[in-house]
Amino acid sequence: MGKQFATKRGLKRHKTPDRVDSRKHVKKSQHVKEDDTRADSPGESYREESNDDEASEEVIYKEPTVYDKLLMKLGSHNRSVADAYNKRQRQEEGNSDTEEDETEGSESLSVSNEEDGEEETDNESPGLQEPITFEDAETDSDVEAFDTDQDDDISVNGLSTTDDSAGTSSFSKHVGYVLSKGEAEELSNKKWKYTWEVPAFDRSNGKWMGTGECFLKDADMIPNYGLKQKLYKHWLDVYRTCGGNDFNSSRQRWFFSLCNSYRDILHGNKKPFYHKGLEEDSQIMDAYLMHSLNHIFRTRDLVTKNDSKISKYQESAKEEIPPGDGFLDQGFTRPKVLILLPLRSIALRVIKRLIQLIPETSKVCVEHIDRFYEEFGSEGVEDDENKDEQPQNIKSWKPSKPSDHQALFGGNPSDDFMIGVKFTRRSVKLYGDFYSSDIIVASPVALITKIGKTEMNKELDTDYLSSIEVLIIDHADVISMQNWDFLKSVIEQLNHIPSKQHGTNIMRIRQWYLDGYARFYRQSIILGYYLNPDMNALFNHHCSNYEGKVKLASQFKGVLPKVLLQVRQVYERFDADSVADVDDARLEYFTKKVFPKIKDSIQGGIMLFVSSYFEFVRLRNFLKSQNASFCLLGDYTDQRDISRARVWFFEGKRKIMVYTERIHFYRRYKVL
């Protein structure tokens, strides 16, 4: 499959020219940009090949035999076997058996410096993009600090919490698993069976259900709960600063363990901040943000360590990359985490918290933070903070909207935004180019607009969505009030094979990317205040992670007894042959059973509340055909028409009002 990808997309395994030894002209403590062209890697800036003939020449790939694979596997644990395998390779290439490796203690030179004139824009370039780079303006002290950040030993509850081995972490196990063709075909149409359940944390009416084996019983045994030590230490400090005293039993720690399993998660009972659930919402947000940071940092660590190994290997060998799969450590593009949110005000809240959860040594500088607050903040956000400064003699004014509406829409209510977040050794860069970002925070509206532009202009693309490994959809209940089809279309565009190379070193792309299996490795986390059929369908049909699924099942007592006005409530059941026929069956029942009663009645003040705009249109057309007395409050009704319709309905000039769920969610009109 890897060969097919290279042939289809025009991606070739370039032959690297002979290296130029530049160590004679520099001091050991300096970082030098070498003149020769090295294979593109996450630690290097992309350069075009100097010789067009050599750049177009392909290297013939020879499939390793079973014996070669065995030697490679054994050689990873035994130096003598590895030497025997290298000798076998040299003999096959016609080299001398006495050829010796150069000293491994040679200094590894860093050749990745971030250009001062790097374009600071959120619009992707249609042409060749930057390679996947993880190091910018790296210094010796940075490397030393990075290499020793795992040496500290933290004790929590009397237990040593040194960082777990890279090979035993959930991240390494997840990305290192080799999915077979048969397993991939089975996952495409698999119907998952939930085999275990545990009581939900701090929730009496719910339980967590999962597929496969229950992993939660072993979560407490994992060092640092699976977090990198530096991240874990900083999270503990933040937790204690906020007044916490039992991190092990906290909600954020528990939910992080769910995320760290790399299974798809559906949480449809998360009390949001705008429904007096600020504490719970913030704790869940902390958990998935730390999981995102952990995934990004472990990816960077793996690429950086492999860069160092390859650099040493190239000093003593002619091959660009040592044989074996151990150096396949990247995808098609750099972005690995996509967070989908409904409003700019929520994005402001998430990104602010993301920056707070980054260790101090990794955020010495946060670039473009002022621009971020200017574009994502609003005067409404500062009102609560400055409330105490208002004069006391001003009579308090009671707002016309309920408290949840004020909390949700009190900030910047725009639903069109997209921003890239890039992490370097000591800084965080906002508004970076999407291809050089690690995390993309966006709304479905903004992404569907980008996708639409690529369909009109073939020079544009959204290939930065090709290597998303963690997808987080927060406040899915609010997104359902916007346009759920936009969200579905965005998810369908994830993990496709890109149309361009974008400076990626194809010699280091993971095999499951080339095989087209990336969607089976993507973890999807869906969070919302409630569940609806659309969310369940998305989780069941568009989330196919090979690790399995976990979801929260809740039972509710109902809200009808809480209705203040003692009005008669009548529920009528209608039959439908299938789920696809429900809309037609509902309309037919209304036209034949319900509307005749309304038409013959002299009573006015009848409201028809519809859940979707499509039902609104069909109902409007039917009422027009019957010459009924009605007015409309729909999603796209002009404000002047809305005001006129409310007056007509209030004065009794119109018998029926057709009112949509979406306009009620956004406007919360008082209909008397």
XYZ file of C-alpha atoms in Angstrom:
672
model
C 0.000 0.000 0.000
C 2.879 2.324 0.736
C 4.175 1.879 -2.829
C 0.739 2.510 -4.239
C 0.447 5.738 -2.276
C 3.804 6.947 -3.536
C 2.871 6.133 -7.120
C -0.562 7.707 -7.002
C 0.420 10.927 -5.276
C 3.773 11.406 -6.956
C 5.651 10.904 -3.694
C 9.044 9.324 -4.281
C 11.667 8.005 -1.959
C 14.488 10.392 -2.836
C 18.088 9.325 -3.082
C 20.133 11.426 -0.734
C 23.399 12.977 -2.034
C 26.650 12.289 -0.240
C 26.859 14.158 3.047
C 29.293 16.999 3.551
C 31.249 16.830 6.770
C 30.783 20.269 8.279
C 32.092 19.374 11.732
C 35.564 20.599 10.770
C 34.303 24.178 10.521
C 32.235 24.494 13.679
C 32.622 24.161 17.421
C 30.920 21.364 19.235
C 28.645 23.635 21.252
C 27.192 25.331 18.174
C 24.198 24.324 16.105
C 25.044 24.474 12.410
C 22.811 24.351 9.392
C 24.416 21.809 7.078
C 24.845 22.598 3.403
C 23.889 19.168 2.219
C 20.286 18.131 1.731
C 19.095 15.587 4.215
C 15.881 13.589 4.069
C 12.913 15.629 5.319
C 12.130 14.827 8.922
C 10.195 16.409 11.795
C 13.432 17.953 13.011
C 14.440 19.625 9.731
C 13.204 22.408 7.456
C 12.138 21.320 4.025
C 14.532 21.975 1.175
C 14.232 21.159 -2.501
C 16.712 18.737 -3.952
C 19.608 20.555 -5.613
C 19.871 18.077 -8.455
C 16.675 17.493 -10.453
C 17.971 14.263 -11.942
C 18.825 12.816 -8.558
C 15.553 14.081 -7.085
C 13.530 12.211 -9.656
C 15.472 8.977 -9.248
C 13.654 6.308 -7.253
C 15.258 3.812 -4.915
C 14.268 0.260 -5.630
C 12.638 -1.179 -2.560
C 13.315 -4.800 -1.739
C 10.803 -6.579 0.434
C 12.606 -8.059 3.496
C 12.454 -11.811 3.855
C 11.037 -13.611 6.872
C 14.599 -14.234 8.050
C 15.417 -10.519 7.719
C 12.369 -9.594 9.754
C 13.368 -12.064 12.422
C 16.888 -10.634 12.592
C 15.510 -7.116 12.846
C 13.202 -8.098 15.688
C 15.926 -9.906 17.587
C 18.398 -7.137 16.867
C 16.228 -4.610 18.669
C 17.073 -6.424 21.923
C 20.538 -7.867 21.172
C 23.481 -5.841 19.895
C 25.339 -8.840 18.489
C 22.339 -9.926 16.466
C 21.933 -6.373 15.194
C 25.578 -6.347 14.074
C 25.055 -9.647 12.290
C 22.043 -8.263 10.500
C 23.926 -5.116 9.403
C 26.763 -7.305 8.136
C 24.272 -9.335 6.121
C 22.861 -6.158 4.636
C 26.312 -4.888 3.648
C 27.150 -8.199 2.014
C 23.983 -8.045 -0.051
C 24.861 -4.495 -1.109
C 28.400 -5.553 -2.074
C 30.168 -3.663 0.689
C 33.215 -4.867 2.576
C 32.633 -7.111 5.567
C 35.238 -5.227 7.537
C 33.472 -1.908 7.244
C 33.139 -0.503 10.764
C 30.706 1.965 12.209
C 31.947 5.350 13.272
C 31.900 6.374 16.896
C 28.376 6.720 18.220
C 29.373 9.535 20.520
C 29.471 12.091 17.706
C 27.512 15.188 18.386
C 24.058 15.409 16.832
C 23.649 18.728 15.058
C 20.347 20.515 15.091
C 19.324 21.934 11.741
C 15.849 23.147 12.528
C 15.559 26.881 13.141
C 12.281 28.634 12.886
C 12.451 31.398 10.299
C 11.948 34.875 11.699
C 9.791 35.791 8.779
C 7.423 32.867 9.118
C 4.005 33.797 7.871
C 1.540 34.318 10.708
C -1.776 33.525 9.096
C -4.598 31.083 9.587
C -5.039 30.511 5.876
C -3.378 27.473 4.434
C -1.171 27.850 1.376
C -2.262 25.958 -1.720
C 1.237 24.971 -2.715
C 4.029 23.046 -0.984
C 3.840 23.372 2.767
C 6.361 23.250 5.568
C 7.492 19.849 6.730
C 6.361 18.444 10.028
C 8.673 20.248 12.453
C 8.707 19.902 16.195
C 11.732 21.945 17.173
C 12.120 25.692 16.745
C 15.149 27.722 17.783
C 16.366 24.830 19.871
C 19.374 25.353 22.105
C 21.658 23.059 24.016
C 20.022 24.042 27.282
C 16.612 23.237 25.818
C 17.731 19.774 24.811
C 19.295 19.147 28.194
C 16.184 20.324 29.999
C 14.026 18.175 27.771
C 16.130 15.067 28.204
C 16.166 15.350 31.970
C 12.551 16.308 32.558
C 11.796 12.680 33.342
C 14.419 12.276 36.033
C 12.437 13.940 38.812
C 10.619 11.617 41.183
C 7.256 12.645 42.558
C 5.499 10.911 45.417
C 1.703 10.879 45.616
C -0.066 8.968 48.365
C 3.262 7.367 49.279
C 3.826 5.887 45.810
C 6.681 6.662 43.457
C 5.391 8.176 40.217
C 8.323 8.171 37.854
C 7.413 8.436 34.192
C 6.411 5.156 32.616
C 8.512 3.674 29.895
C 7.794 4.983 26.422
C 7.294 1.458 25.171
C 4.652 0.613 27.800
C 2.572 3.806 27.643
C -0.966 3.717 26.276
C 0.180 6.040 23.496
C 2.927 3.684 22.333
C 0.690 0.640 22.502
C -2.068 2.398 20.600
C -0.039 3.781 17.691
C 2.256 0.743 17.607
C -0.490 -1.793 17.040
C -0.484 -3.285 13.532
C -4.015 -3.625 12.177
C -4.507 -6.434 9.691
C -6.594 -6.151 6.554
C -9.164 -8.561 7.941
C -9.518 -6.560 11.153
C -9.965 -3.340 9.179
C -12.724 -4.857 7.061
C -14.466 -6.129 10.181
C -14.277 -2.711 11.876
C -15.997 -1.036 8.918
C -19.276 -2.843 9.625
C -18.800 -4.009 13.193
C -21.668 -3.872 15.679
C -20.114 -3.331 19.064
C -21.309 -5.236 22.120
C -20.916 -3.638 25.524
C -19.583 -6.318 27.835
C -18.887 -4.503 31.107
C -20.254 -1.685 33.216
C -19.158 0.277 36.284
C -21.002 2.912 38.342
C -20.503 6.452 37.094
C -18.323 8.743 39.172
C -20.394 10.957 41.499
C -23.594 10.100 39.603
C -26.280 7.845 41.033
C -28.411 7.621 37.882
C -25.697 6.512 35.460
C -23.161 3.832 34.661
C -20.256 3.530 32.242
C -20.485 0.736 29.702
C -17.642 -0.479 27.516
C -16.572 -3.006 24.933
C -13.776 -5.518 25.311
C -12.115 -5.875 28.708
C -12.593 -3.378 31.521
C -9.408 -1.336 31.875
C -10.454 0.931 34.753
C -9.376 -1.500 37.464
C -5.749 -1.174 36.341
C -5.792 2.611 35.848
C -4.491 3.308 39.361
C -1.482 1.049 38.772
C -0.159 3.088 35.832
C 2.648 5.485 36.837
C 1.435 9.094 36.658
C -1.842 7.633 35.328
C -0.220 7.608 31.884
C 0.829 11.265 31.853
C 4.304 12.533 31.090
C 5.933 13.389 34.364
C 6.340 17.088 33.663
C 2.683 17.384 32.716
C 1.601 15.357 35.733
C 3.608 17.457 38.146
C 2.191 20.687 36.747
C -1.375 19.336 36.808
C -0.954 18.399 40.472
C 0.238 21.935 41.240
C -2.740 23.452 39.419
C -5.128 21.078 41.185
C -3.764 21.932 44.628
C -3.736 25.652 43.851
C -7.469 25.427 43.109
C -8.074 23.879 46.532
C -8.068 20.181 45.661
C -6.667 17.686 48.146
C -7.440 14.232 46.707
C -6.379 14.079 43.079
C -6.625 10.286 42.941
C -10.386 10.394 43.604
C -11.127 13.488 41.553
C -13.445 13.581 38.557
C -10.779 14.975 36.234
C -8.347 12.178 37.102
C -11.042 9.557 36.576
C -12.109 10.934 33.202
C -8.490 11.278 32.121
C -8.086 7.540 32.665
C -10.999 7.035 30.272
C -9.323 9.256 27.684
C -5.941 7.601 28.174
C -7.427 4.247 27.163
C -7.656 5.681 23.618
C -11.181 4.329 23.251
C -14.036 6.274 21.696
C -16.065 8.011 24.413
C -19.688 9.190 24.431
C -20.621 11.279 27.475
C -24.183 12.509 27.033
C -24.891 13.748 30.550
C -22.203 16.364 31.203
C -23.674 19.276 33.076
C -22.357 22.375 31.264
C -21.194 25.640 32.750
C -24.283 27.461 31.471
C -26.579 25.132 33.465
C -24.922 25.694 36.840
C -22.402 22.971 36.154
C -19.216 25.022 36.045
C -17.257 22.672 38.316
C -18.118 19.469 36.448
C -17.666 21.073 33.039
C -14.255 22.467 33.985
C -13.048 19.149 35.381
C -14.015 17.233 32.238
C -12.385 19.934 30.132
C -9.156 19.684 32.147
C -9.086 15.931 31.560
C -9.401 16.013 27.779
C -7.011 18.966 27.481
C -4.340 17.127 29.484
C -4.929 14.062 27.334
C -4.419 16.202 24.221
C -1.207 17.719 25.591
C 0.058 14.295 26.619
C -0.571 12.943 23.122
C 1.167 15.910 21.469
C 4.189 15.825 23.778
C 4.662 12.066 23.459
C 4.481 12.377 19.685
C 7.133 15.096 19.768
C 9.351 13.069 22.106
C 9.227 10.054 19.817
C 10.068 12.089 16.717
C 12.883 13.954 18.477
C 14.514 10.780 19.799
C 14.288 9.135 16.395
C 15.827 12.228 14.789
C 18.806 11.868 17.113
C 19.178 8.150 16.380
C 18.926 8.694 12.628
C 21.473 11.493 12.764
C 23.986 9.195 14.482
C 23.185 6.362 12.111
C 23.737 8.517 9.022
C 27.238 9.359 10.178
C 28.261 5.724 9.803
C 25.984 4.411 7.055
C 24.835 5.371 3.599
C 21.147 4.701 4.210
C 18.909 7.593 5.180
C 16.966 5.634 7.795
C 17.901 2.403 9.601
C 15.909 -0.668 8.615
C 12.836 -1.682 10.588
C 9.554 -0.080 11.621
C 10.909 1.644 14.718
C 11.405 4.931 12.874
C 7.910 5.153 11.390
C 6.701 7.855 13.746
C 4.539 10.373 11.890
C 1.491 10.905 9.731
C 0.891 12.828 6.540
C 0.683 16.227 8.281
C 1.521 17.627 11.707
C -1.878 18.438 13.342
C -2.870 15.549 15.609
C -5.716 16.934 17.739
C -8.938 18.562 16.509
C -11.278 20.211 19.026
C -14.701 21.155 17.652
C -16.656 23.778 19.611
C -19.837 25.727 18.824
C -19.011 29.336 19.841
C -16.029 31.674 20.077
C -16.755 32.343 23.750
C -16.385 28.621 24.495
C -13.196 28.467 22.404
C -11.828 31.363 24.480
C -12.532 29.409 27.638
C -10.928 26.209 26.313
C -7.752 27.784 24.926
C -7.214 29.901 28.048
C -7.378 26.746 30.144
C -5.125 24.913 27.702
C -2.439 27.550 28.185
C -2.820 27.358 31.969
C -2.290 23.582 31.920
C 0.993 23.841 29.980
C 4.070 23.665 32.242
C 5.785 26.997 32.835
C 8.997 25.928 31.088
C 7.027 25.231 27.898
C 5.194 28.568 27.742
C 7.861 31.162 28.361
C 6.306 33.027 25.447
C 2.702 32.845 24.211
C 2.641 34.498 20.809
C -0.343 36.557 19.587
C -2.192 36.256 22.884
C -3.411 39.876 22.638
C -4.852 39.256 19.207
C -6.548 36.139 20.523
C -8.287 37.976 23.374
C -9.317 40.750 21.005
C -10.911 38.403 18.461
C -12.421 35.826 20.823
C -13.297 37.975 23.830
C -16.042 40.562 24.229
C -17.182 43.274 26.558
C -19.742 40.875 27.958
C -16.976 38.649 29.310
C -15.580 41.456 31.439
C -18.962 42.507 32.833
C -18.960 39.856 35.545
C -15.429 40.714 36.603
C -16.198 44.441 36.873
C -19.621 44.013 38.437
C -18.352 45.052 41.879
C -17.041 48.323 40.440
C -20.508 49.517 39.335
C -22.182 52.240 41.413
C -24.385 50.850 44.153
C -27.148 53.453 43.681
C -28.117 52.127 40.248
C -31.299 50.095 40.416
C -30.695 46.506 39.398
C -32.259 45.571 36.079
C -33.758 42.132 35.670
C -32.717 40.619 32.346
C -35.366 39.281 30.020
C -33.424 36.115 29.169
C -32.989 33.139 31.524
C -29.691 32.582 33.310
C -28.523 29.701 31.075
C -29.011 31.861 27.966
C -27.018 34.700 29.511
C -24.174 32.364 30.490
C -23.983 30.735 27.060
C -24.389 33.794 24.846
C -22.948 36.400 27.200
C -19.565 36.300 25.472
C -18.699 36.275 21.791
C -21.529 34.253 20.137
C -19.873 33.885 16.722
C -19.957 30.360 15.334
C -17.351 30.929 12.598
C -13.789 30.527 13.903
C -10.697 28.424 13.383
C -7.304 28.725 15.069
C -4.141 26.632 15.119
C -2.023 26.113 18.257
C 1.643 25.218 17.862
C 3.967 24.043 20.650
C 7.723 24.511 20.644
C 10.247 23.835 23.394
C 9.595 27.024 25.309
C 6.714 28.786 23.612
C 3.130 28.485 22.443
C 2.173 30.017 19.139
C -1.414 30.938 18.339
C -2.628 31.616 14.799
C 0.046 29.425 13.265
C -0.348 27.934 9.822
C -2.589 24.901 10.103
C 0.044 22.587 8.614
C 2.575 23.581 11.285
C 0.105 23.468 14.206
C -0.315 20.656 16.707
C -3.902 21.391 17.754
C -6.695 22.902 15.678
C -9.629 24.474 17.526
C -12.517 25.215 15.189
C -16.256 25.293 14.712
C -18.030 22.977 12.260
C -19.279 26.065 10.415
C -15.736 27.326 9.760
C -14.452 23.911 8.668
C -17.355 23.233 6.317
C -16.653 26.640 4.753
C -13.017 25.642 4.198
C -14.116 22.329 2.687
C -16.526 24.129 0.382
C -13.768 26.425 -0.872
C -11.608 23.441 -1.788
C -14.420 22.071 -3.950
C -14.584 25.355 -5.849
C -10.823 25.955 -6.028
C -8.770 22.805 -6.653
C -5.553 24.579 -5.627
C -6.813 24.733 -2.040
C -7.016 21.736 0.237
C -7.820 20.641 3.778
C -5.102 18.015 4.028
C -4.315 19.223 7.567
C -7.266 17.025 8.582
C -5.608 13.897 7.203
C -3.634 12.946 10.341
C -6.043 13.759 13.179
C -5.528 11.145 15.893
C -7.672 12.646 18.683
C -11.046 14.233 17.882
C -12.902 16.066 20.659
C -16.453 17.366 20.197
C -17.456 19.379 23.238
C -20.914 20.869 23.860
C -22.439 18.669 21.175
C -25.895 19.738 22.385
C -25.192 23.317 21.289
C -23.755 22.140 17.966
C -26.989 20.212 17.359
C -28.823 23.537 17.533
C -26.631 24.915 14.726
C -26.436 22.400 11.880
C -25.633 18.787 12.673
C -25.065 17.941 9.014
C -22.067 20.300 9.019
C -20.492 18.269 11.812
C -21.114 14.990 10.001
C -19.572 16.350 6.807
C -16.467 17.520 8.680
C -15.935 14.114 10.331
C -16.331 12.396 6.964
C -13.412 14.510 5.689
C -11.018 13.339 8.410
C -8.163 10.876 7.862
C -8.218 10.853 4.073
C -5.037 10.337 2.083
C -3.896 13.892 1.200
C -3.754 15.323 -2.279
C -0.238 16.789 -1.813
C 2.934 15.774 -0.009
C 3.232 18.927 2.135
C 6.930 18.334 2.779
C 6.394 15.064 4.620
C 9.170 12.495 4.697
C 7.309 9.453 3.395
C 10.091 7.199 4.653
C 8.802 7.848 8.199
C 5.033 7.696 7.697
C 3.362 4.979 9.727
C 2.214 2.047 7.640
C -1.393 2.283 8.798
C -1.556 5.799 7.372
C -0.405 4.547 3.980
C -2.851 1.640 4.155
C -5.749 4.042 4.684
C -6.482 2.769 8.205
C -6.000 6.076 10.053
C -9.691 6.400 10.910
C -9.474 3.123 12.828
C -6.754 4.639 15.042
C -8.547 7.971 15.607
C -9.994 8.445 19.074
C -13.310 10.328 19.124
C -14.631 11.949 22.317
C -18.195 13.315 22.165
C -19.445 15.391 25.117
C -22.870 16.924 25.576
C -25.595 17.891 28.034
C -27.989 15.346 26.599
C -28.178 12.666 23.920
C -30.287 12.607 20.789
C -30.542 10.148 17.869
C -28.061 12.183 15.806
C -25.347 11.883 18.462
C -25.926 8.160 18.867
C -25.817 7.636 15.098
C -22.575 9.609 14.832
C -20.970 7.581 17.621
C -22.143 4.233 16.213
C -21.383 4.771 12.524
C -18.530 7.328 12.310
C -16.387 6.317 15.287
C -14.572 3.075 14.424
C -11.578 3.045 16.769
C -10.095 -0.449 16.961
C -9.582 -0.007 20.731
C -13.346 -0.092 21.319
C -15.991 2.187 22.823
C -17.074 3.551 26.190
C -20.340 5.388 26.837
C -22.377 6.689 29.736
C -25.866 5.221 30.147
C -28.184 7.332 32.310
C -31.704 6.957 33.639
C -33.931 9.982 34.228
C -37.026 10.404 36.353
C -38.619 12.854 33.928
C -39.541 16.542 34.126
C -43.303 16.557 33.643
C -44.003 16.832 37.396
C -41.885 19.993 37.400
C -44.200 21.846 34.995
C -45.469 24.889 36.914
C -48.614 25.598 34.911
C -51.210 22.880 35.498
C -52.279 22.443 31.897
C -53.721 19.382 30.258
C -51.099 17.450 28.337
C -52.181 15.008 25.653
C -49.762 12.620 23.928
C -50.794 10.796 20.774
C -48.962 7.862 19.239
C -48.630 7.224 15.524
C -47.216 4.236 13.679
C -44.320 4.231 11.199
C -42.928 1.366 9.151
C -39.307 2.380 9.736
C -37.174 5.170 11.152
C -36.762 6.615 7.660
C -40.546 7.010 7.369
C -41.073 8.758 10.710
C -41.197 12.315 9.295
C -43.739 11.400 6.617
C -45.839 9.417 9.076
C -45.862 12.294 11.581
C -46.977 14.825 8.967
C -49.662 12.498 7.667
C -51.008 11.928 11.176
C -51.095 15.678 11.796
C -52.907 16.472 8.557
C -55.545 13.740 8.984
C -56.043 13.525 12.749
C -54.879 16.720 14.448
C -55.425 19.592 12.011
C -59.139 18.936 11.379
C -59.749 19.421 15.121
C -57.792 22.692 15.084
C -59.531 23.970 11.955
C -63.032 23.393 13.315
C -62.223 24.847 16.747
C -63.018 28.471 17.525
C -60.255 28.555 20.116
C -57.131 30.496 19.225
C -53.651 30.723 20.702
C -52.448 27.423 19.214
C -48.682 26.953 18.918
C -47.129 24.305 16.664
C -43.604 23.652 17.994
C -41.358 21.858 15.473
C -37.887 20.416 16.052
C -36.294 20.996 12.647
C -36.392 23.493 9.823
C -37.430 20.784 7.356
C -40.569 20.072 9.372
C -41.140 23.814 9.579
C -41.115 24.165 5.777
C -43.432 21.191 5.196
C -45.859 22.405 7.845
C -45.833 25.949 6.454
C -46.626 24.698 2.955
C -49.486 22.561 4.253
C -51.054 25.429 6.215
C -50.847 27.663 3.152
C -52.662 25.050 1.086
C -55.453 24.982 3.703
C -55.740 28.804 3.889
C -55.236 28.574 7.627
C -54.801 31.594 9.879
C -51.191 31.333 11.034
C -47.928 33.233 11.597
C -44.320 32.066 11.480
C -41.312 32.254 13.788
C -38.646 30.281 11.932
C -34.866 30.026 11.782
C -34.509 32.489 8.923
C -37.509 34.743 9.545
C -36.700 38.454 9.318
C -36.678 40.334 12.609
C -39.446 42.705 11.480
C -41.629 39.748 10.498
C -40.972 38.136 13.878
C -42.076 41.246 15.747
C -45.182 41.549 13.586
C -46.050 37.847 14.047
C -45.758 38.071 17.847
C -48.114 41.051 17.922
C -50.649 39.308 15.671
C -50.591 36.174 17.784
C -50.858 38.130 21.034
C -53.826 40.187 19.772
C -55.572 37.105 18.374
C -55.321 38.157 14.728
C -53.606 34.868 13.930
C -54.974 31.577 15.229
C -51.816 29.428 14.865
C -48.128 30.144 15.447
C -45.462 27.854 13.965
C -42.388 28.068 16.206
C -39.065 26.233 15.688
C -36.869 24.756 18.385
C -33.736 26.463 17.054
C -35.092 30.009 17.165
C -36.336 29.385 20.695
C -32.860 28.191 21.703
C -31.205 31.341 20.358
C -33.875 33.992 21.093
C -35.939 32.683 24.032
C -38.958 34.793 23.146
C -41.755 35.192 25.665
C -44.861 34.107 23.836
C -47.963 35.185 25.775
